[in-house]
Short mmCIF file of C-alpha atoms in Angstrom, two decimals:
data_model
loop_
_atom_site.label_atom_id
_atom_site.label_comp_id
_atom_site.label_asym_id
_atom_site.label_seq_id
_atom_site.Cartn_x
_atom_site.Cartn_y
_atom_site.Cartn_z
CA MET A 358 115.95 132.28 128.62
CA ALA A 359 113.67 135.16 127.43
CA SER A 360 113.93 133.92 123.96
CA MET A 361 112.78 130.36 124.93
CA ARG A 362 109.68 131.89 126.61
CA ALA A 363 108.92 133.82 123.57
CA VAL A 364 108.92 130.65 121.38
CA TRP A 365 106.24 128.85 123.40
CA PRO A 366 103.07 130.85 122.73
CA PRO A 367 103.21 130.80 118.96
CA LEU A 368 104.04 127.04 118.92
CA LEU A 369 101.02 126.56 121.21
CA VAL A 370 98.89 128.44 118.87
CA LEU A 371 100.19 126.50 115.77
CA ALA A 372 99.53 123.18 117.52
CA LEU A 373 95.98 124.32 118.27
CA LEU A 374 95.38 125.38 114.68
CA LEU A 375 96.64 122.07 113.33
CA LEU A 376 94.29 120.17 115.77
CA ILE A 377 91.33 122.22 114.63
CA TRP A 378 92.27 121.47 111.02
CA GLU A 379 92.61 117.80 111.71
CA ALA A 380 89.27 117.71 113.52
CA ALA A 381 87.33 119.76 110.78
CA VAL A 382 88.69 117.51 108.09
CA ARG A 383 87.57 114.32 110.03
CA LEU A 384 84.32 115.91 111.11
CA TRP A 385 83.07 116.98 107.55
CA ASN A 386 84.86 114.21 105.74
CA VAL A 387 86.58 116.62 103.44
CA GLU A 388 88.06 114.88 100.26
CA PRO A 389 91.96 114.47 100.73
CA TRP A 390 92.61 115.99 97.26
CA LEU A 391 90.73 119.22 98.34
CA LEU A 392 92.15 119.45 101.82
CA PRO A 393 94.11 116.68 103.44
CA ALA A 394 94.31 116.46 107.18
CA PRO A 395 97.75 117.16 108.81
CA SER A 396 98.16 113.53 109.81
CA ARG A 397 97.50 112.46 106.13
CA ILE A 398 100.11 115.09 104.95
CA MET A 399 102.71 113.57 107.34
CA LEU A 400 101.96 109.99 106.38
CA ASP A 401 102.15 110.68 102.66
CA ALA A 402 105.28 112.77 103.12
CA TRP A 403 106.98 109.95 104.98
CA GLU A 404 105.99 107.52 102.22
CA ALA A 405 107.53 109.80 99.72
CA ARG A 406 110.48 110.60 101.80
CA GLU A 407 113.17 109.45 99.39
CA ARG A 408 111.90 111.46 96.46
CA LEU A 409 111.34 114.31 98.73
CA ALA A 410 114.77 114.15 100.20
CA GLY A 411 116.30 114.31 96.64
CA HIS A 412 114.13 117.26 95.61
CA THR A 413 114.97 119.03 98.82
CA LEU A 414 118.65 118.59 98.31
CA ALA A 415 118.43 120.01 94.80
CA THR A 416 116.57 123.03 96.04
CA LEU A 417 118.88 123.49 98.93
CA ARG A 418 121.81 123.47 96.57
CA LEU A 419 120.28 125.90 94.17
CA THR A 420 119.40 128.22 97.11
CA LEU A 421 122.82 128.14 98.74
CA LEU A 422 124.69 128.68 95.49
CA GLY A 423 122.39 131.53 94.57
CA PHE A 424 122.50 133.03 98.04
CA ALA A 425 126.28 132.88 98.20
CA GLY A 426 126.77 134.18 94.69
CA GLY A 427 124.26 136.89 94.76
CA THR A 428 125.12 138.31 98.19
CA ALA A 429 128.89 138.16 97.35
CA ALA A 430 128.17 140.05 94.11
CA GLY A 431 125.95 142.66 95.97
CA PHE A 432 128.74 143.11 98.52
CA ALA A 433 131.48 143.54 95.90
CA LEU A 434 129.44 146.00 93.85
CA ALA A 435 128.56 148.13 96.89
CA ALA A 436 132.11 148.26 97.80
CA LEU A 437 133.21 149.21 94.38
CA LEU A 438 130.46 151.90 94.00
CA HIS A 439 131.38 153.30 97.37
CA LEU A 440 134.96 153.57 96.58
CA LEU A 441 134.41 155.15 93.26
CA PRO A 442 131.89 157.93 93.84
CA VAL A 443 131.77 158.86 90.04
CA LEU A 444 130.56 155.33 89.20
CA ARG A 445 128.20 155.60 92.20
CA SER A 446 126.44 158.65 90.98
CA GLY A 447 125.83 157.01 87.63
CA VAL A 448 124.87 153.54 88.85
CA TYR A 449 123.03 154.01 92.11
CA PRO A 450 119.85 155.64 90.76
CA LEU A 451 119.47 152.79 88.18
CA LEU A 452 120.10 150.25 90.87
CA LEU A 453 117.19 151.73 92.86
CA LEU A 454 115.06 151.79 89.76
CA SER A 455 115.76 148.29 88.83
CA GLN A 456 114.31 147.15 92.22
CA ASN A 457 110.99 147.75 90.59
CA VAL A 458 111.60 145.09 87.88
CA PRO A 459 109.75 141.96 89.08
CA LEU A 460 112.69 139.58 89.01
CA ILE A 461 110.43 136.52 88.91
CA ALA A 462 109.24 137.80 85.57
CA LEU A 463 112.74 137.75 84.17
CA GLY A 464 112.75 133.87 84.52
CA PRO A 465 111.29 132.97 81.06
CA LEU A 466 113.68 135.55 79.49
CA LEU A 467 116.58 134.03 81.10
CA VAL A 468 115.63 130.56 79.89
CA VAL A 469 115.29 131.90 76.40
CA MET A 470 118.78 133.41 76.60
CA LEU A 471 120.56 130.74 78.65
CA GLY A 472 118.73 127.53 78.04
CA PHE A 473 117.44 125.03 80.52
CA GLY A 474 120.46 124.32 82.66
CA LEU A 475 121.33 125.36 86.10
CA LEU A 476 122.60 128.88 84.89
CA PRO A 477 119.33 130.69 84.32
CA LYS A 478 117.79 129.48 87.69
CA LEU A 479 120.99 130.31 89.56
CA LEU A 480 121.10 133.74 88.00
CA LEU A 481 117.51 134.36 89.07
CA VAL A 482 118.20 133.48 92.66
CA MET A 483 121.41 135.44 92.61
CA LEU A 484 119.55 138.55 91.27
CA VAL A 485 116.99 138.20 94.08
CA CYS A 486 119.77 137.97 96.72
CA PHE A 487 121.90 140.57 95.07
CA PHE A 488 119.69 143.85 95.55
CA PRO A 489 118.97 143.78 99.28
CA VAL A 490 122.63 143.22 100.20
CA CYS A 491 123.95 145.85 97.69
CA ILE A 492 121.40 148.46 98.71
CA ALA A 493 121.98 147.82 102.55
CA MET A 494 125.72 147.78 102.17
CA LEU A 495 125.75 151.12 100.27
CA GLY A 496 123.75 152.71 103.11
CA GLY A 497 126.02 151.36 105.62
CA LEU A 498 129.30 152.22 103.90
CA GLY A 499 128.12 155.75 103.45
CA GLY A 500 126.79 156.18 106.87
CA SER A 501 129.82 156.16 108.96
CA ASP A 502 130.43 158.56 111.89
CA PRO A 503 131.86 161.78 110.47
CA ALA A 504 133.78 162.37 113.83
CA LEU A 505 135.51 158.99 113.48
CA ASP A 506 136.25 159.72 109.81
CA ARG A 507 137.75 163.06 110.66
CA TYR A 508 139.82 161.60 113.44
CA LEU A 509 141.23 158.92 111.17
CA ARG A 510 142.09 161.45 108.43
CA MET A 511 143.69 163.77 110.92
CA ILE A 512 146.12 161.00 112.07
CA GLY A 513 146.90 160.18 108.45
CA ALA A 514 144.69 157.20 107.57
CA GLY A 515 144.47 156.81 103.73
CA ARG A 516 141.31 155.90 101.92
CA TRP A 517 141.84 152.20 101.94
CA ARG A 518 142.56 152.09 105.66
CA ARG A 519 139.46 154.11 106.38
CA PHE A 520 137.40 151.66 104.22
CA VAL A 521 138.82 148.67 106.03
CA SER A 522 138.97 149.94 109.57
CA LEU A 523 135.98 152.26 109.71
CA GLU A 524 133.47 151.83 106.82
CA LEU A 525 133.47 148.07 106.53
CA PRO A 526 133.13 147.25 110.22
CA GLY A 527 130.59 149.95 110.58
CA SER A 528 128.42 148.37 107.92
CA VAL A 529 128.26 144.96 109.47
CA THR A 530 124.75 145.68 110.87
CA HIS A 531 123.50 146.84 107.47
CA LEU A 532 125.16 143.88 105.72
CA PHE A 533 123.22 141.50 108.10
CA SER A 534 119.87 143.25 107.56
CA GLY A 535 120.57 142.79 103.72
CA LEU A 536 121.49 139.12 104.22
CA LYS A 537 118.47 138.42 106.24
CA LEU A 538 116.13 139.83 103.51
CA ALA A 539 118.14 137.83 100.93
CA ALA A 540 117.84 134.71 103.07
CA SER A 541 114.08 135.11 103.41
CA TYR A 542 113.59 135.58 99.63
CA SER A 543 116.12 133.02 98.32
CA VAL A 544 114.16 129.79 98.90
CA THR A 545 111.02 131.16 97.40
CA SER A 546 112.97 132.45 94.39
CA ALA A 547 114.66 129.07 93.98
CA VAL A 548 111.19 127.36 93.93
CA VAL A 549 109.96 129.76 91.21
CA ALA A 550 113.16 129.38 89.28
CA GLU A 551 112.49 125.62 89.23
CA TRP A 552 108.97 126.14 87.92
CA ILE A 553 110.53 127.93 84.91
CA GLY A 554 112.42 125.02 83.83
CA SER A 555 113.72 122.08 85.86
CA ASP A 556 113.51 118.43 86.38
CA LYS A 557 114.22 118.33 89.97
CA GLY A 558 113.73 120.47 93.08
CA ILE A 559 110.92 121.16 95.54
CA GLY A 560 109.39 123.64 93.07
CA ILE A 561 108.94 120.90 90.47
CA PHE A 562 107.80 118.37 93.16
CA ILE A 563 105.04 120.83 94.08
CA LEU A 564 104.09 121.46 90.57
CA LEU A 565 103.92 117.73 89.62
CA SER A 566 102.04 116.83 92.83
CA SER A 567 99.39 119.46 92.30
CA LYS A 568 98.96 118.32 88.63
CA GLY A 569 98.41 114.73 90.01
CA PHE A 570 95.93 116.00 92.63
CA LYS A 571 98.39 114.80 95.32
CA THR A 572 97.34 117.79 97.42
CA SER A 573 98.94 116.26 100.60
CA LEU A 574 102.29 116.26 98.88
CA VAL A 575 101.84 119.87 97.75
CA PHE A 576 101.41 120.72 101.45
CA ALA A 577 104.53 118.67 102.26
CA GLY A 578 106.53 120.66 99.74
CA VAL A 579 105.25 123.91 101.07
CA VAL A 580 106.30 122.93 104.59
CA ILE A 581 109.67 122.11 103.47
CA VAL A 582 110.07 125.43 101.62
CA VAL A 583 109.12 127.11 104.87
CA LEU A 584 111.56 124.96 106.93
CA LEU A 585 114.37 125.82 104.58
CA SER A 586 113.62 129.51 104.68
CA LEU A 587 113.66 129.36 108.43
CA LEU A 588 116.83 127.48 108.61
CA LEU A 589 118.62 129.80 106.37
CA PHE A 590 117.25 132.83 108.22
CA ALA A 591 118.41 131.29 111.58
CA ALA A 592 121.83 130.49 110.20
CA VAL A 593 122.19 134.24 109.17
CA SER A 594 120.91 135.44 112.54
CA GLY A 595 123.23 133.20 114.38
CA THR A 596 126.17 134.47 112.54
CA GLU A 597 125.12 138.05 113.04
CA ARG A 598 125.13 137.40 116.76
CA LEU A 599 128.61 136.11 116.68
CA ALA A 600 129.80 139.01 114.48
CA LEU A 601 128.24 141.71 116.78
CA ARG A 602 129.45 140.44 120.09
CA TRP A 603 131.07 143.90 120.64
CA ARG A 604 127.70 145.72 120.56
CA PRO A 605 126.17 147.05 123.84
CA ARG A 606 123.28 144.88 124.99
CA LYS A 607 120.00 146.66 124.24
CA GLU A 608 117.76 147.18 127.18
CA GLY A 609 114.56 145.12 126.86
CA ALA A 610 115.32 144.05 123.21
CA ALA A 611 112.78 141.46 122.09
CA MET B 1346 163.08 176.22 115.65
CA SER B 1347 159.26 176.16 115.82
CA VAL B 1348 157.58 172.84 115.65
CA LEU B 1349 154.52 174.59 114.16
CA GLU B 1350 154.76 177.75 112.24
CA ILE B 1351 151.62 179.45 110.71
CA THR B 1352 151.80 182.71 108.84
CA GLY B 1353 149.11 184.66 107.19
CA LEU B 1354 146.55 181.71 107.16
CA ARG B 1355 143.24 182.51 105.35
CA LYS B 1356 140.39 180.16 104.66
CA SER B 1357 136.97 180.82 103.25
CA PHE B 1358 133.92 178.48 102.78
CA PRO B 1359 131.12 178.90 100.29
CA GLN B 1360 127.93 179.43 102.18
CA GLY B 1361 124.66 179.87 100.26
CA SER B 1362 125.22 182.37 97.53
CA GLY B 1363 128.14 184.04 99.32
CA VAL B 1364 131.47 183.16 100.88
CA ILE B 1365 132.14 183.15 104.55
CA GLU B 1366 135.65 183.96 105.58
CA VAL B 1367 136.64 181.76 108.63
CA LEU B 1368 140.24 182.57 109.04
CA GLY B 1369 141.44 186.08 108.20
CA GLY B 1370 145.15 185.91 108.26
CA VAL B 1371 146.32 184.01 111.33
CA ASN B 1372 149.76 183.94 112.54
CA LEU B 1373 150.86 181.44 115.20
CA SER B 1374 153.78 179.30 116.26
CA VAL B 1375 154.37 176.48 118.80
CA GLY B 1376 157.94 176.14 119.87
CA GLN B 1377 159.73 172.90 120.89
CA GLY B 1378 158.24 171.55 124.13
CA GLU B 1379 155.81 174.52 124.30
CA PHE B 1380 152.24 174.22 125.46
CA VAL B 1381 150.13 176.68 123.46
CA SER B 1382 146.40 177.20 124.00
CA LEU B 1383 144.18 178.62 121.33
CA LEU B 1384 141.45 180.54 123.01
CA GLY B 1385 138.53 181.95 121.16
CA PRO B 1386 134.72 182.31 121.10
CA SER B 1387 132.64 179.28 119.58
CA GLY B 1388 132.69 179.40 115.85
CA SER B 1389 135.94 181.27 115.62
CA GLY B 1390 137.45 178.66 113.22
CA LYS B 1391 139.56 176.83 115.73
CA SER B 1392 138.50 173.46 114.28
CA THR B 1393 139.08 174.71 110.77
CA LEU B 1394 142.59 175.76 111.70
CA LEU B 1395 143.30 172.27 113.07
CA GLY B 1396 141.91 170.69 109.98
CA LEU B 1397 144.30 172.80 107.92
CA VAL B 1398 147.14 171.80 110.05
CA GLY B 1399 146.20 168.14 109.66
CA GLY B 1400 146.17 168.65 105.89
CA LEU B 1401 142.52 167.78 105.61
CA GLU B 1402 142.12 171.03 103.59
CA GLN B 1403 144.15 173.50 101.75
CA PRO B 1404 144.39 177.07 102.88
CA ASP B 1405 143.35 179.83 100.54
CA ALA B 1406 146.50 181.71 101.43
CA GLY B 1407 149.26 181.64 103.97
CA GLU B 1408 151.58 178.83 105.07
CA ILE B 1409 151.75 176.21 107.60
CA ARG B 1410 154.96 174.50 108.52
CA ILE B 1411 155.22 171.53 110.74
CA GLY B 1412 158.72 170.61 111.79
CA GLY B 1413 159.80 172.68 108.77
CA GLU B 1414 157.77 170.78 106.32
CA PRO B 1415 154.55 172.25 104.67
CA ALA B 1416 151.28 170.93 105.87
CA GLY B 1417 149.79 168.32 103.50
CA SER B 1418 153.12 167.17 102.32
CA LYS B 1419 152.75 163.93 104.33
CA PRO B 1420 149.54 162.49 105.97
CA GLY B 1421 149.16 162.56 109.72
CA PRO B 1422 151.57 165.31 110.51
CA ALA B 1423 150.62 165.54 114.25
CA ALA B 1424 149.06 163.46 116.99
CA TYR B 1425 145.49 164.27 117.44
CA MET B 1426 142.97 164.25 120.16
CA PRO B 1427 139.46 165.37 119.27
CA GLN B 1428 136.55 166.53 121.52
CA GLN B 1429 134.71 163.31 121.16
CA ALA B 1430 137.08 160.44 122.13
CA ALA B 1431 136.67 158.90 118.50
CA LEU B 1432 137.17 155.35 119.64
CA LEU B 1433 135.92 152.72 117.28
CA PRO B 1434 133.04 150.92 119.05
CA TRP B 1435 133.93 147.55 117.64
CA ARG B 1436 137.46 147.69 118.73
CA THR B 1437 138.72 147.17 122.26
CA VAL B 1438 140.60 149.96 124.05
CA GLN B 1439 143.91 148.21 123.23
CA GLY B 1440 142.75 147.55 119.66
CA ASN B 1441 141.89 151.33 119.26
CA ILE B 1442 145.37 152.40 120.42
CA GLU B 1443 147.08 149.69 118.21
CA LEU B 1444 145.18 151.00 115.19
CA ALA B 1445 146.34 154.57 115.62
CA LEU B 1446 149.84 153.40 115.97
CA ARG B 1447 149.67 151.24 112.96
CA ILE B 1448 148.45 154.18 111.02
CA SER B 1449 151.36 156.17 112.21
CA GLY B 1450 153.62 153.49 110.73
CA ARG B 1451 154.40 151.01 113.45
CA SER B 1452 154.45 147.32 112.88
CA LYS B 1453 151.89 145.13 114.43
CA PRO B 1454 154.03 143.76 117.23
CA GLU B 1455 155.47 147.16 117.88
CA ALA B 1456 152.03 148.61 118.08
CA ARG B 1457 150.91 145.89 120.47
CA GLU B 1458 153.89 146.30 122.75
CA LEU B 1459 153.54 150.09 122.84
CA ALA B 1460 149.97 149.91 123.69
CA VAL B 1461 150.25 147.40 126.45
CA GLU B 1462 153.20 149.39 127.89
CA GLY B 1463 151.31 152.74 127.70
CA LEU B 1464 148.25 151.31 129.35
CA GLN B 1465 150.37 149.93 132.14
CA ARG B 1466 152.34 153.09 132.66
CA LEU B 1467 149.06 155.04 133.01
CA GLY B 1468 147.50 152.42 135.31
CA LEU B 1469 144.73 151.65 132.76
CA GLU B 1470 145.76 148.09 131.95
CA ARG B 1471 142.35 146.80 133.34
CA TYR B 1472 140.51 148.48 130.59
CA ALA B 1473 142.68 147.00 127.81
CA ARG B 1474 140.13 144.46 126.64
CA ALA B 1475 137.12 146.53 127.45
CA TYR B 1476 134.99 148.07 124.57
CA PRO B 1477 134.66 151.83 124.60
CA HIS B 1478 130.94 151.90 125.33
CA VAL B 1479 131.36 150.49 128.77
CA LEU B 1480 133.84 153.42 129.69
CA SER B 1481 132.79 156.67 131.26
CA GLY B 1482 133.35 159.84 129.24
CA GLY B 1483 136.47 160.84 131.29
CA MET B 1484 137.88 157.35 130.88
CA GLN B 1485 137.33 157.43 127.09
CA GLN B 1486 139.22 160.67 126.93
CA ARG B 1487 142.05 159.28 129.03
CA ILE B 1488 142.38 156.51 126.53
CA SER B 1489 142.05 158.99 123.64
CA PHE B 1490 144.92 161.07 125.21
CA LEU B 1491 147.11 158.08 125.78
CA ARG B 1492 146.61 157.16 122.10
CA ALA B 1493 147.91 160.59 121.01
CA LEU B 1494 150.62 160.57 123.52
CA LEU B 1495 151.94 157.24 122.12
CA SER B 1496 152.00 158.50 118.53
CA PRO B 1497 155.34 159.35 117.36
CA GLN B 1498 154.86 162.85 115.92
CA PRO B 1499 156.47 165.67 117.84
CA LEU B 1500 153.38 167.99 117.70
CA MET B 1501 150.06 167.11 119.42
CA LEU B 1502 146.81 168.80 118.53
CA LEU B 1503 144.24 168.72 121.26
CA ASP B 1504 140.83 169.88 120.05
CA GLU B 1505 138.64 170.87 123.12
CA PRO B 1506 139.35 167.45 124.58
CA PHE B 1507 137.50 168.06 127.67
CA GLY B 1508 134.59 170.18 126.33
CA ALA B 1509 132.04 167.43 126.69
CA LEU B 1510 132.88 166.54 130.27
CA ASP B 1511 131.22 167.68 133.48
CA ALA B 1512 133.07 170.43 135.51
CA LEU B 1513 134.45 167.98 138.10
CA THR B 1514 135.74 165.40 135.68
CA ARG B 1515 137.06 168.30 133.65
CA GLN B 1516 139.31 169.49 136.47
CA GLU B 1517 140.44 166.04 137.26
CA MET B 1518 141.31 165.47 133.64
CA GLN B 1519 143.32 168.72 133.55
CA GLN B 1520 145.39 167.78 136.43
CA TRP B 1521 145.95 164.30 134.98
CA LEU B 1522 147.00 165.74 131.62
CA LEU B 1523 149.22 168.34 133.25
CA SER B 1524 151.13 165.62 135.35
CA LEU B 1525 151.59 163.44 132.17
CA TRP B 1526 152.66 166.40 129.93
CA GLU B 1527 155.05 167.79 132.47
CA GLN B 1528 156.91 164.45 132.30
CA ASP B 1529 157.88 164.60 128.70
CA ARG B 1530 156.85 168.20 127.44
CA ARG B 1531 155.74 167.48 123.90
CA SER B 1532 154.81 170.49 121.82
CA VAL B 1533 151.03 170.95 122.17
CA LEU B 1534 148.44 173.18 120.42
CA PHE B 1535 145.47 173.03 122.75
CA VAL B 1536 142.14 174.42 121.46
CA THR B 1537 139.80 175.50 124.24
CA HIS B 1538 137.14 178.07 125.13
CA SER B 1539 137.72 177.86 128.87
CA ILE B 1540 139.98 180.51 130.22
CA GLU B 1541 140.87 178.67 133.45
CA GLU B 1542 141.81 175.70 131.48
CA ALA B 1543 144.10 177.58 129.23
CA LEU B 1544 145.64 179.38 132.12
CA MET B 1545 146.16 176.17 134.20
CA LEU B 1546 147.90 174.19 131.41
CA SER B 1547 149.62 176.60 129.01
CA ASP B 1548 152.94 178.30 128.53
CA ARG B 1549 151.33 180.74 126.11
CA ILE B 1550 147.67 181.63 125.28
CA VAL B 1551 146.67 182.94 121.82
CA VAL B 1552 143.28 184.65 121.66
CA LEU B 1553 141.39 184.48 118.41
CA SER B 1554 138.72 186.83 117.40
CA ALA B 1555 135.30 185.62 116.02
CA SER B 1556 135.31 184.89 112.30
CA PRO B 1557 137.14 186.00 110.27
CA ALA B 1558 139.55 184.90 112.96
CA VAL B 1559 142.74 186.79 113.58
CA VAL B 1560 145.07 186.70 116.61
CA VAL B 1561 144.01 189.57 118.80
CA ARG B 1562 146.18 188.79 121.80
CA GLU B 1563 148.99 186.69 122.99
CA LEU B 1564 149.89 186.21 126.57
CA GLN B 1565 152.80 184.39 128.29
CA VAL B 1566 151.81 182.29 131.26
CA THR B 1567 154.75 182.17 133.50
CA PHE B 1568 153.51 180.17 136.49
CA PRO B 1569 156.25 177.72 137.57
CA ARG B 1570 155.76 174.06 136.83
CA PRO B 1571 154.79 171.59 138.04
CA ARG B 1572 151.48 173.28 138.61
CA SER B 1573 148.62 172.22 140.73
CA GLU B 1574 145.07 173.39 141.65
CA LYS B 1575 146.69 175.82 144.25
CA LEU B 1576 147.21 178.09 141.21
CA TRP B 1577 143.47 178.97 141.31
CA SER B 1578 143.95 180.90 144.50
CA GLU B 1579 146.83 182.93 143.39
CA PRO B 1580 146.10 186.52 142.89
CA ARG B 1581 148.09 186.56 139.36
CA PHE B 1582 145.84 183.81 138.28
CA GLY B 1583 142.72 185.91 138.91
CA GLU B 1584 144.25 188.97 137.17
CA LEU B 1585 145.05 186.99 133.97
CA LYS B 1586 141.70 185.46 134.03
CA ALA B 1587 140.06 188.92 134.21
CA GLU B 1588 142.37 190.14 131.48
CA LEU B 1589 141.50 187.33 129.24
CA TYR B 1590 137.84 187.61 130.01
CA ALA B 1591 137.80 191.17 129.18
CA ALA B 1592 139.59 190.47 125.85
CA LEU B 1593 136.92 187.87 124.89
CA ARG B 1594 134.13 190.10 126.03
CA SER B 1595 135.28 192.86 123.86
CA LEU B 1596 135.35 190.57 120.90
CA GLU B 1597 131.74 189.51 121.45
CA LYS B 1598 130.62 193.22 121.61
CA SER B 1599 132.33 193.98 118.31
CA VAL B 1600 130.42 191.25 116.47
#
């Protein structure tokens, strides 16, 4: 119930802002190619619904594939590095350094190397989703309670058993904070990937609409990107809540 | 034959530029069905000693034999109960017990059956599906003890199991443990720094010096079993307590 109460105030503010926007556009007769009214955006979006749906599906597909592949790879590499400390000491610093590479800037490079197919775009989204999960998981796997670790070793638990029974379940919180970051970035990175080279997707739809001065459709595209991001984030959060049901309820948690 | 036989055990750790010697040649044994307490000032290497028995580390010198076999020859040579209950927070009480039994080599159905039986025998079955964080400290230690009790190894290592509990709970837990232990008399090495606790529970008390630790005193505790809190008011209990207290005090002065 508390969460429902928390949702209403921002929704109200949002509705108010939309109303002011609508009124301002009508009052000062702003040209629709400059700033379309919210009502205009909705109407135009409805008219273009079939095209919009096709592009949305393409972006959703790219996002989900990239998210799944990237986070799986991040998870796997984190586990590998954790289990092989020698490898970790060599790779982890580079991994941290590589976070400074603007991944978006790699796009054109990937296109040069891999052509205009799905692969370079998918790779870009995967890279974006890979890092937060990998880094968060490494932190989680290395941060298990030493007292629990000592107990398990005393009763004869081997390396693999401690990994499966202690370190993995102990990093679930970290995993989800990585997944949430990846979810928030993934749709945006998919849109940018489409700009680099694609014939369908919301990214292309936005690009074409803006070139044709169909500003209302640009807005519609942006709204869809935001909605997709929220949807993915909500799906991850929901899964997290299911996975962490054992956790003590936090007092007064927002 | 002794279940645990320790001879000439030495262990040092590097610290800063030098080396700190924690165990300076410890000799110790625990016989079949014997309850031995290891009493010593804080930082006297009691936990280090348990770690060596558990095979977590190798001694610099000396020998540890558990049931005749050298320590480290097989993993998990003894049942273990640490100071913190060490229950995995994402597993239920029953799940935690089952995990320990699985690690000690039981099959899944066996582990489940043993856990359910054990919880019932101790009247704890209503906590089977609870997660550890909803239990009090004393209740967590009961589960932790039951988990060690159900493990198949003949030797039990208890590492200050009641050290983190309040005085009242602690006494309650001592009586509880005593009543359970007196039923099937496992071989126990019990680490504590409480003199009363050692006297109440043990057949024999071994006093360690501060580091580098050596055994400075051994004391047979011959009070008849089953024991109860009435022991506290016996004159002999007070005498032994004073004796042990003096032994520990003299150690602190010599440091």
